[in-house]
Amino acid sequence: MKLLFINGVNLNMTGKREKDVYGVQTLDEINSEIAQKLEGVECTFFQSNSEGEICSVIQNSGEYDGIILNAGAYTHYSYAIRDAVASVPIPVVEVHMSNVHAREEFRQKSVISKVCRGVVAGFGKNSYILAAESFLI
Ligand code: DQA
């Protein structure tokens, strides 16, 4: 099983920004924990602040069994990422560390959910693990 974890805009600031919301661990630390916990799964991690780069990685994701996507704020308005997800046959699970439905109104809309297999939100770093586990059951 090969899973691709894509983190979008500002997720590289995890551990430094809004620690009360996103925790104190860096994205690298979280990724190491994910790889350790998902024994037997080949995990690849990608982060970019660039919408186009994220689209290109999704377009070229043919070797993976699934994508776990935290697009960050792009979730709420990027039709480009939405169309990239819709253009590939690989199942994508949308992830958020925070419970976006309990936050500002603009976070309650996702333009990506409709083309995703499912959505996991609100479990901090464990949102990534729960999303990955959905490919193992
Ligand atoms: C986020 C939620 C988004 O609304 C926000 O813009 C992020 C992170 C999350 O993981 O909770 O950057 O996707």
CSV table of N, CA and C and ligand atoms in Angstrom, one decimal:
chain,number,residue,atom,x,y,z
A,1,MET,N,0.8,-1.2,0.0
A,1,MET,CA,0.0,0.0,0.0
A,1,MET,C,0.9,1.2,0.0
A,2,LYS,N,0.6,2.1,-1.0
A,2,LYS,CA,1.4,3.3,-1.1
A,2,LYS,C,0.5,4.5,-0.9
A,3,LEU,N,0.7,5.3,0.1
A,3,LEU,CA,-0.1,6.5,0.3
A,3,LEU,C,0.7,7.8,0.2
A,4,LEU,N,0.1,8.8,-0.4
A,4,LEU,CA,0.7,10.1,-0.6
A,4,LEU,C,0.0,11.1,0.3
A,5,PHE,N,0.7,11.7,1.1
A,5,PHE,CA,0.2,12.8,2.0
A,5,PHE,C,0.6,14.1,1.5
A,6,ILE,N,-0.5,14.9,1.1
A,6,ILE,CA,-0.2,16.2,0.6
A,6,ILE,C,-0.7,17.3,1.6
A,7,ASN,N,0.2,18.2,1.9
A,7,ASN,CA,-0.2,19.3,2.8
A,7,ASN,C,0.0,20.6,2.0
A,8,GLY,N,-1.0,21.4,2.1
A,8,GLY,CA,-1.0,22.6,1.3
A,8,GLY,C,-0.5,23.9,2.0
A,9,VAL,N,-1.1,25.0,1.6
A,9,VAL,CA,-0.6,26.3,2.0
A,9,VAL,C,-0.6,26.5,3.6
A,10,ASN,N,0.6,26.9,4.0
A,10,ASN,CA,0.8,27.3,5.5
A,10,ASN,C,1.0,26.1,6.4
A,11,LEU,N,0.8,24.9,5.8
A,11,LEU,CA,1.0,23.7,6.7
A,11,LEU,C,2.4,23.5,7.1
A,12,ASN,N,3.4,24.1,6.3
A,12,ASN,CA,4.8,24.1,6.7
A,12,ASN,C,5.0,24.9,8.0
A,13,MET,N,4.0,25.7,8.4
A,13,MET,CA,4.2,26.5,9.6
A,13,MET,C,3.6,25.8,10.9
A,14,THR,N,3.2,24.5,10.7
A,14,THR,CA,2.7,23.8,11.8
A,14,THR,C,3.7,23.6,12.9
A,15,GLY,N,3.3,23.9,14.1
A,15,GLY,CA,4.2,23.9,15.3
A,15,GLY,C,4.8,25.2,15.6
A,16,LYS,N,4.6,26.2,14.6
A,16,LYS,CA,5.0,27.6,14.8
A,16,LYS,C,3.8,28.5,14.9
A,17,ARG,N,2.8,28.2,14.1
A,17,ARG,CA,1.6,29.1,14.1
A,17,ARG,C,0.5,28.6,14.9
A,18,GLU,N,-0.4,29.4,15.4
A,18,GLU,CA,-1.6,29.1,16.1
A,18,GLU,C,-1.5,27.7,16.8
A,19,LYS,N,-0.6,27.6,17.8
A,19,LYS,CA,-0.3,26.4,18.4
A,19,LYS,C,-1.5,25.8,19.2
A,20,ASP,N,-2.4,26.7,19.6
A,20,ASP,CA,-3.6,26.2,20.3
A,20,ASP,C,-4.5,25.5,19.4
A,21,VAL,N,-4.4,25.8,18.1
A,21,VAL,CA,-5.3,25.1,17.1
A,21,VAL,C,-4.6,23.9,16.5
A,22,TYR,N,-3.3,24.1,16.1
A,22,TYR,CA,-2.6,23.0,15.3
A,22,TYR,C,-1.5,22.3,16.1
A,23,GLY,N,-1.3,22.6,17.4
A,23,GLY,CA,-0.4,21.9,18.2
A,23,GLY,C,1.0,22.4,18.1
A,24,VAL,N,1.9,21.8,18.8
A,24,VAL,CA,3.3,22.3,18.9
A,24,VAL,C,4.3,21.5,18.1
A,25,GLN,N,3.9,20.4,17.5
A,25,GLN,CA,4.8,19.6,16.7
A,25,GLN,C,4.9,20.2,15.3
A,26,THR,N,6.1,20.1,14.7
A,26,THR,CA,6.3,20.5,13.4
A,26,THR,C,5.7,19.5,12.4
A,27,LEU,N,5.6,19.9,11.2
A,27,LEU,CA,5.0,19.0,10.2
A,27,LEU,C,5.9,17.8,10.0
A,28,ASP,N,7.3,18.0,10.0
A,28,ASP,CA,8.2,16.9,9.9
A,28,ASP,C,8.0,15.9,11.0
A,29,GLU,N,7.9,16.4,12.2
A,29,GLU,CA,7.7,15.5,13.4
A,29,GLU,C,6.4,14.7,13.3
A,30,ILE,N,5.3,15.4,12.8
A,30,ILE,CA,4.1,14.7,12.6
A,30,ILE,C,4.2,13.7,11.5
A,31,ASN,N,4.9,14.0,10.5
A,31,ASN,CA,5.0,13.0,9.4
A,31,ASN,C,5.8,11.8,9.8
A,32,SER,N,6.9,12.0,10.6
A,32,SER,CA,7.6,10.9,11.1
A,32,SER,C,6.8,10.0,12.0
A,33,GLU,N,5.9,10.6,12.8
A,33,GLU,CA,5.0,9.8,13.7
A,33,GLU,C,4.1,9.0,12.8
A,34,ILE,N,3.5,9.6,11.8
A,34,ILE,CA,2.6,8.9,10.9
A,34,ILE,C,3.2,7.7,10.2
A,35,ALA,N,4.4,7.9,9.7
A,35,ALA,CA,5.1,6.9,9.0
A,35,ALA,C,5.4,5.7,10.0
A,36,GLN,N,5.8,6.0,11.2
A,36,GLN,CA,6.0,5.0,12.2
A,36,GLN,C,4.8,4.2,12.6
A,37,LYS,N,3.7,4.9,12.7
A,37,LYS,CA,2.4,4.3,13.2
A,37,LYS,C,1.8,3.4,12.1
A,38,LEU,N,2.1,3.8,10.8
A,38,LEU,CA,1.5,3.1,9.7
A,38,LEU,C,2.4,2.0,9.2
A,39,GLU,N,2.7,1.1,10.1
A,39,GLU,CA,3.6,0.0,9.7
A,39,GLU,C,3.2,-0.7,8.4
A,40,GLY,N,4.1,-1.0,7.6
A,40,GLY,CA,3.8,-1.7,6.4
A,40,GLY,C,3.2,-0.9,5.2
A,41,VAL,N,3.0,0.4,5.5
A,41,VAL,CA,2.4,1.3,4.5
A,41,VAL,C,3.6,2.2,4.0
A,42,GLU,N,3.7,2.3,2.7
A,42,GLU,CA,4.8,3.2,2.2
A,42,GLU,C,4.2,4.6,2.1
A,43,CYS,N,4.8,5.4,3.0
A,43,CYS,CA,4.2,6.8,3.1
A,43,CYS,C,5.1,7.8,2.4
A,44,THR,N,4.6,8.6,1.5
A,44,THR,CA,5.3,9.7,0.9
A,44,THR,C,4.7,11.0,1.3
A,45,PHE,N,5.5,12.0,1.7
A,45,PHE,CA,5.0,13.3,2.2
A,45,PHE,C,5.4,14.4,1.2
A,46,PHE,N,4.4,15.3,0.9
A,46,PHE,CA,4.7,16.4,0.1
A,46,PHE,C,4.0,17.6,0.7
A,47,GLN,N,4.7,18.8,0.7
A,47,GLN,CA,4.1,20.0,1.2
A,47,GLN,C,4.4,21.1,0.2
A,48,SER,N,3.4,22.0,-0.1
A,48,SER,CA,3.7,23.1,-0.9
A,48,SER,C,2.7,24.2,-0.6
A,49,ASN,N,3.3,25.5,-0.7
A,49,ASN,CA,2.4,26.6,-0.6
A,49,ASN,C,1.8,27.0,-1.9
A,50,SER,N,2.2,26.3,-3.0
A,50,SER,CA,1.8,26.7,-4.3
A,50,SER,C,0.7,25.8,-4.9
A,51,GLU,N,-0.4,26.4,-5.2
A,51,GLU,CA,-1.6,25.7,-5.7
A,51,GLU,C,-1.2,24.9,-7.0
A,52,GLY,N,-0.5,25.5,-7.9
A,52,GLY,CA,-0.1,24.8,-9.1
A,52,GLY,C,0.7,23.6,-8.9
A,53,GLU,N,1.6,23.7,-7.9
A,53,GLU,CA,2.5,22.5,-7.6
A,53,GLU,C,1.7,21.4,-7.0
A,54,ILE,N,0.7,21.8,-6.2
A,54,ILE,CA,-0.2,20.7,-5.6
A,54,ILE,C,-1.0,20.0,-6.7
A,55,CYS,N,-1.5,20.8,-7.7
A,55,CYS,CA,-2.2,20.2,-8.8
A,55,CYS,C,-1.3,19.3,-9.6
A,56,SER,N,-0.1,19.7,-9.8
A,56,SER,CA,0.9,18.8,-10.6
A,56,SER,C,1.1,17.5,-9.9
A,57,VAL,N,1.3,17.6,-8.6
A,57,VAL,CA,1.6,16.4,-7.8
A,57,VAL,C,0.4,15.4,-7.8
A,58,ILE,N,-0.8,16.0,-7.7
A,58,ILE,CA,-2.0,15.2,-7.8
A,58,ILE,C,-2.1,14.5,-9.2
A,59,GLN,N,-1.9,15.3,-10.2
A,59,GLN,CA,-1.9,14.8,-11.6
A,59,GLN,C,-1.0,13.6,-11.9
A,60,ASN,N,0.2,13.7,-11.1
A,60,ASN,CA,1.2,12.7,-11.4
A,60,ASN,C,1.3,11.6,-10.2
A,61,SER,N,0.1,11.4,-9.6
A,61,SER,CA,0.1,10.5,-8.5
A,61,SER,C,-0.3,9.0,-8.8
A,62,GLY,N,-0.1,8.7,-10.1
A,62,GLY,CA,-0.6,7.4,-10.5
A,62,GLY,C,-0.1,6.2,-9.8
A,63,GLU,N,1.1,6.3,-9.2
A,63,GLU,CA,1.7,5.1,-8.5
A,63,GLU,C,1.1,4.8,-7.2
A,64,TYR,N,0.3,5.8,-6.6
A,64,TYR,CA,-0.2,5.6,-5.3
A,64,TYR,C,-1.6,5.0,-5.2
A,65,ASP,N,-1.9,4.3,-4.1
A,65,ASP,CA,-3.2,3.7,-3.9
A,65,ASP,C,-4.2,4.7,-3.3
A,66,GLY,N,-3.7,5.8,-2.7
A,66,GLY,CA,-4.6,6.8,-2.2
A,66,GLY,C,-3.8,8.1,-1.8
A,67,ILE,N,-4.6,9.1,-1.7
A,67,ILE,CA,-4.0,10.4,-1.3
A,67,ILE,C,-4.7,10.9,-0.1
A,68,ILE,N,-4.0,11.4,0.9
A,68,ILE,CA,-4.5,12.1,2.0
A,68,ILE,C,-4.2,13.6,1.9
A,69,LEU,N,-5.2,14.4,1.7
A,69,LEU,CA,-5.0,15.8,1.3
A,69,LEU,C,-5.5,16.8,2.4
A,70,ASN,N,-4.5,17.5,2.9
A,70,ASN,CA,-4.9,18.7,3.7
A,70,ASN,C,-4.5,19.9,2.9
A,71,ALA,N,-5.4,20.5,2.2
A,71,ALA,CA,-5.1,21.6,1.3
A,71,ALA,C,-5.0,22.9,2.0
A,72,GLY,N,-5.2,22.9,3.4
A,72,GLY,CA,-5.1,24.2,4.1
A,72,GLY,C,-6.2,25.1,3.6
A,73,ALA,N,-6.0,26.4,3.6
A,73,ALA,CA,-7.0,27.3,3.2
A,73,ALA,C,-7.5,27.2,1.7
A,74,TYR,N,-6.6,26.5,0.9
A,74,TYR,CA,-7.1,26.2,-0.5
A,74,TYR,C,-8.4,25.4,-0.5
A,75,THR,N,-8.5,24.6,0.5
A,75,THR,CA,-9.8,23.8,0.7
A,75,THR,C,-11.0,24.6,0.4
A,76,HIS,N,-11.0,25.9,0.8
A,76,HIS,CA,-12.2,26.6,0.9
A,76,HIS,C,-12.5,27.4,-0.5
A,77,TYR,N,-11.5,27.4,-1.3
A,77,TYR,CA,-11.8,28.2,-2.6
A,77,TYR,C,-11.0,27.7,-3.8
A,78,SER,N,-10.2,26.7,-3.7
A,78,SER,CA,-9.4,26.3,-4.9
A,78,SER,C,-10.1,25.4,-5.8
A,79,TYR,N,-10.7,25.9,-6.9
A,79,TYR,CA,-11.4,25.1,-7.9
A,79,TYR,C,-10.3,24.3,-8.7
A,80,ALA,N,-9.1,24.9,-8.7
A,80,ALA,CA,-8.0,24.2,-9.4
A,80,ALA,C,-7.6,22.9,-8.8
A,81,ILE,N,-7.5,22.9,-7.4
A,81,ILE,CA,-7.2,21.7,-6.7
A,81,ILE,C,-8.4,20.7,-6.8
A,82,ARG,N,-9.6,21.3,-6.7
A,82,ARG,CA,-10.8,20.4,-6.8
A,82,ARG,C,-10.8,19.7,-8.2
A,83,ASP,N,-10.5,20.4,-9.3
A,83,ASP,CA,-10.5,19.8,-10.6
A,83,ASP,C,-9.4,18.8,-10.7
A,84,ALA,N,-8.2,19.1,-10.1
A,84,ALA,CA,-7.1,18.1,-10.2
A,84,ALA,C,-7.5,16.8,-9.5
A,85,VAL,N,-8.2,16.9,-8.3
A,85,VAL,CA,-8.6,15.7,-7.6
A,85,VAL,C,-9.6,14.9,-8.5
A,86,ALA,N,-10.5,15.7,-9.2
A,86,ALA,CA,-11.6,15.0,-10.0
A,86,ALA,C,-10.9,14.4,-11.3
A,87,SER,N,-9.7,14.8,-11.6
A,87,SER,CA,-9.1,14.4,-12.9
A,87,SER,C,-8.4,13.0,-12.7
A,88,VAL,N,-8.2,12.6,-11.5
A,88,VAL,CA,-7.5,11.3,-11.3
A,88,VAL,C,-8.4,10.2,-10.7
A,89,PRO,N,-8.1,9.0,-11.0
A,89,PRO,CA,-9.0,7.9,-10.5
A,89,PRO,C,-8.6,7.5,-9.1
A,90,ILE,N,-7.5,8.0,-8.6
A,90,ILE,CA,-7.1,7.6,-7.2
A,90,ILE,C,-7.9,8.3,-6.1
A,91,PRO,N,-8.4,7.4,-5.2
A,91,PRO,CA,-9.2,8.0,-4.1
A,91,PRO,C,-8.5,9.0,-3.2
A,92,VAL,N,-9.1,10.1,-2.9
A,92,VAL,CA,-8.5,11.2,-2.1
A,92,VAL,C,-9.4,11.3,-0.8
A,93,VAL,N,-8.8,11.4,0.3
A,93,VAL,CA,-9.5,11.7,1.6
A,93,VAL,C,-9.0,13.1,2.0
A,94,GLU,N,-10.0,14.0,2.2
A,94,GLU,CA,-9.7,15.3,2.7
A,94,GLU,C,-9.5,15.3,4.2
A,95,VAL,N,-8.5,16.0,4.6
A,95,VAL,CA,-8.2,16.0,6.0
A,95,VAL,C,-8.0,17.5,6.6
A,96,HIS,N,-8.4,17.6,7.8
A,96,HIS,CA,-8.1,18.9,8.5
A,96,HIS,C,-7.8,18.5,10.0
A,97,MET,N,-6.7,19.2,10.5
A,97,MET,CA,-6.4,18.9,11.9
A,97,MET,C,-7.4,19.5,12.8
A,98,SER,N,-7.9,20.7,12.5
A,98,SER,CA,-8.9,21.3,13.3
A,98,SER,C,-10.3,20.9,12.9
A,99,ASN,N,-11.3,21.1,13.8
A,99,ASN,CA,-12.7,20.9,13.4
A,99,ASN,C,-13.2,22.2,12.7
A,100,VAL,N,-13.0,22.2,11.4
A,100,VAL,CA,-13.4,23.4,10.6
A,100,VAL,C,-14.8,23.8,10.8
A,101,HIS,N,-15.7,22.9,11.2
A,101,HIS,CA,-17.1,23.2,11.3
A,101,HIS,C,-17.4,23.9,12.6
A,102,ALA,N,-16.4,23.9,13.5
A,102,ALA,CA,-16.6,24.7,14.8
A,102,ALA,C,-15.8,26.0,14.7
A,103,ARG,N,-15.3,26.4,13.6
A,103,ARG,CA,-14.5,27.6,13.5
A,103,ARG,C,-15.2,28.7,12.6
A,104,GLU,N,-14.5,29.6,12.0
A,104,GLU,CA,-15.1,30.7,11.3
A,104,GLU,C,-15.9,30.1,10.1
A,105,GLU,N,-16.9,30.9,9.7
A,105,GLU,CA,-17.9,30.5,8.7
A,105,GLU,C,-17.2,30.1,7.4
A,106,PHE,N,-16.1,30.9,7.0
A,106,PHE,CA,-15.5,30.6,5.7
A,106,PHE,C,-14.9,29.2,5.7
A,107,ARG,N,-14.5,28.7,6.9
A,107,ARG,CA,-13.9,27.3,6.9
A,107,ARG,C,-14.9,26.2,6.8
A,108,GLN,N,-16.2,26.5,6.9
A,108,GLN,CA,-17.2,25.5,6.8
A,108,GLN,C,-17.6,25.1,5.4
A,109,LYS,N,-17.0,25.8,4.4
A,109,LYS,CA,-17.3,25.4,3.1
A,109,LYS,C,-16.0,24.8,2.5
A,110,SER,N,-16.1,23.6,1.9
A,110,SER,CA,-15.0,23.0,1.2
A,110,SER,C,-15.4,22.8,-0.3
A,111,VAL,N,-14.6,23.3,-1.2
A,111,VAL,CA,-14.9,23.1,-2.6
A,111,VAL,C,-14.4,21.7,-3.1
A,112,ILE,N,-13.7,21.0,-2.2
A,112,ILE,CA,-13.0,19.8,-2.5
A,112,ILE,C,-13.8,18.5,-2.1
A,113,SER,N,-14.5,18.7,-1.0
A,113,SER,CA,-15.2,17.5,-0.4
A,113,SER,C,-16.0,16.7,-1.4
A,114,LYS,N,-16.7,17.3,-2.3
A,114,LYS,CA,-17.6,16.6,-3.2
A,114,LYS,C,-16.8,15.6,-4.1
A,115,VAL,N,-15.6,15.9,-4.4
A,115,VAL,CA,-14.8,15.0,-5.3
A,115,VAL,C,-13.9,14.0,-4.4
A,116,CYS,N,-14.0,14.1,-3.1
A,116,CYS,CA,-13.2,13.2,-2.3
A,116,CYS,C,-14.0,12.0,-1.8
A,117,ARG,N,-13.3,11.0,-1.4
A,117,ARG,CA,-14.0,9.7,-0.9
A,117,ARG,C,-14.6,10.0,0.5
A,118,GLY,N,-13.9,10.8,1.3
A,118,GLY,CA,-14.4,11.1,2.6
A,118,GLY,C,-13.6,12.3,3.2
A,119,VAL,N,-14.1,12.7,4.4
A,119,VAL,CA,-13.4,13.8,5.0
A,119,VAL,C,-13.2,13.5,6.5
A,120,VAL,N,-12.0,13.8,7.0
A,120,VAL,CA,-11.7,13.6,8.4
A,120,VAL,C,-11.2,15.0,8.9
A,121,ALA,N,-11.9,15.5,10.0
A,121,ALA,CA,-11.5,16.8,10.6
A,121,ALA,C,-11.7,16.8,12.1
A,122,GLY,N,-10.7,17.5,12.7
A,122,GLY,CA,-10.9,17.7,14.1
A,122,GLY,C,-10.1,16.9,15.1
A,123,PHE,N,-9.3,16.0,14.6
A,123,PHE,CA,-8.5,15.1,15.5
A,123,PHE,C,-7.0,15.4,15.5
A,124,GLY,N,-6.7,16.7,15.2
A,124,GLY,CA,-5.3,17.1,15.3
A,124,GLY,C,-4.5,16.2,14.3
A,125,LYS,N,-3.3,15.9,14.7
A,125,LYS,CA,-2.4,15.1,13.8
A,125,LYS,C,-3.0,13.7,13.5
A,126,ASN,N,-3.9,13.2,14.5
A,126,ASN,CA,-4.5,11.9,14.2
A,126,ASN,C,-5.5,11.9,13.1
A,127,SER,N,-5.9,13.1,12.6
A,127,SER,CA,-6.8,13.1,11.4
A,127,SER,C,-6.1,12.4,10.3
A,128,TYR,N,-4.8,12.6,10.2
A,128,TYR,CA,-4.0,12.0,9.0
A,128,TYR,C,-4.0,10.5,9.2
A,129,ILE,N,-3.8,10.0,10.4
A,129,ILE,CA,-3.8,8.6,10.7
A,129,ILE,C,-5.2,7.9,10.4
A,130,LEU,N,-6.2,8.6,10.9
A,130,LEU,CA,-7.6,8.1,10.7
A,130,LEU,C,-7.9,8.0,9.2
A,131,ALA,N,-7.5,9.0,8.4
A,131,ALA,CA,-7.7,9.1,7.0
A,131,ALA,C,-7.0,7.9,6.3
A,132,ALA,N,-5.7,7.7,6.7
A,132,ALA,CA,-4.9,6.7,6.1
A,132,ALA,C,-5.5,5.3,6.5
A,133,GLU,N,-6.0,5.1,7.7
A,133,GLU,CA,-6.6,3.8,8.1
A,133,GLU,C,-7.8,3.5,7.2
A,134,SER,N,-8.5,4.5,6.7
A,134,SER,CA,-9.6,4.2,5.9
A,134,SER,C,-9.3,3.5,4.6
A,135,PHE,N,-8.0,3.5,4.2
A,135,PHE,CA,-7.5,2.7,3.1
A,135,PHE,C,-7.1,1.3,3.5
A,136,LEU,N,-7.1,1.0,4.8
A,136,LEU,CA,-6.6,-0.3,5.3
A,136,LEU,C,-7.8,-1.2,5.7
A,137,ILE,N,-9.0,-0.6,5.8
A,137,ILE,CA,-10.1,-1.5,6.3
A,137,ILE,C,-10.9,-2.1,5.1
B,1,DQA,C1,-6.7,23.3,8.1
B,1,DQA,C2,-8.0,24.2,8.3
B,1,DQA,C3,-8.0,25.3,7.2
B,1,DQA,O1,-9.2,26.1,7.4
B,1,DQA,C4,-6.8,26.2,7.5
B,1,DQA,O2,-6.8,27.2,6.5
B,1,DQA,C5,-5.5,25.5,7.5
B,1,DQA,C6,-5.5,24.2,8.2
B,1,DQA,C7,-6.6,22.3,9.2
B,1,DQA,O3,-5.8,21.4,9.1
B,1,DQA,O4,-7.4,22.3,10.2
B,1,DQA,O5,-4.5,26.0,7.1
B,1,DQA,O6,-6.8,22.7,6.9
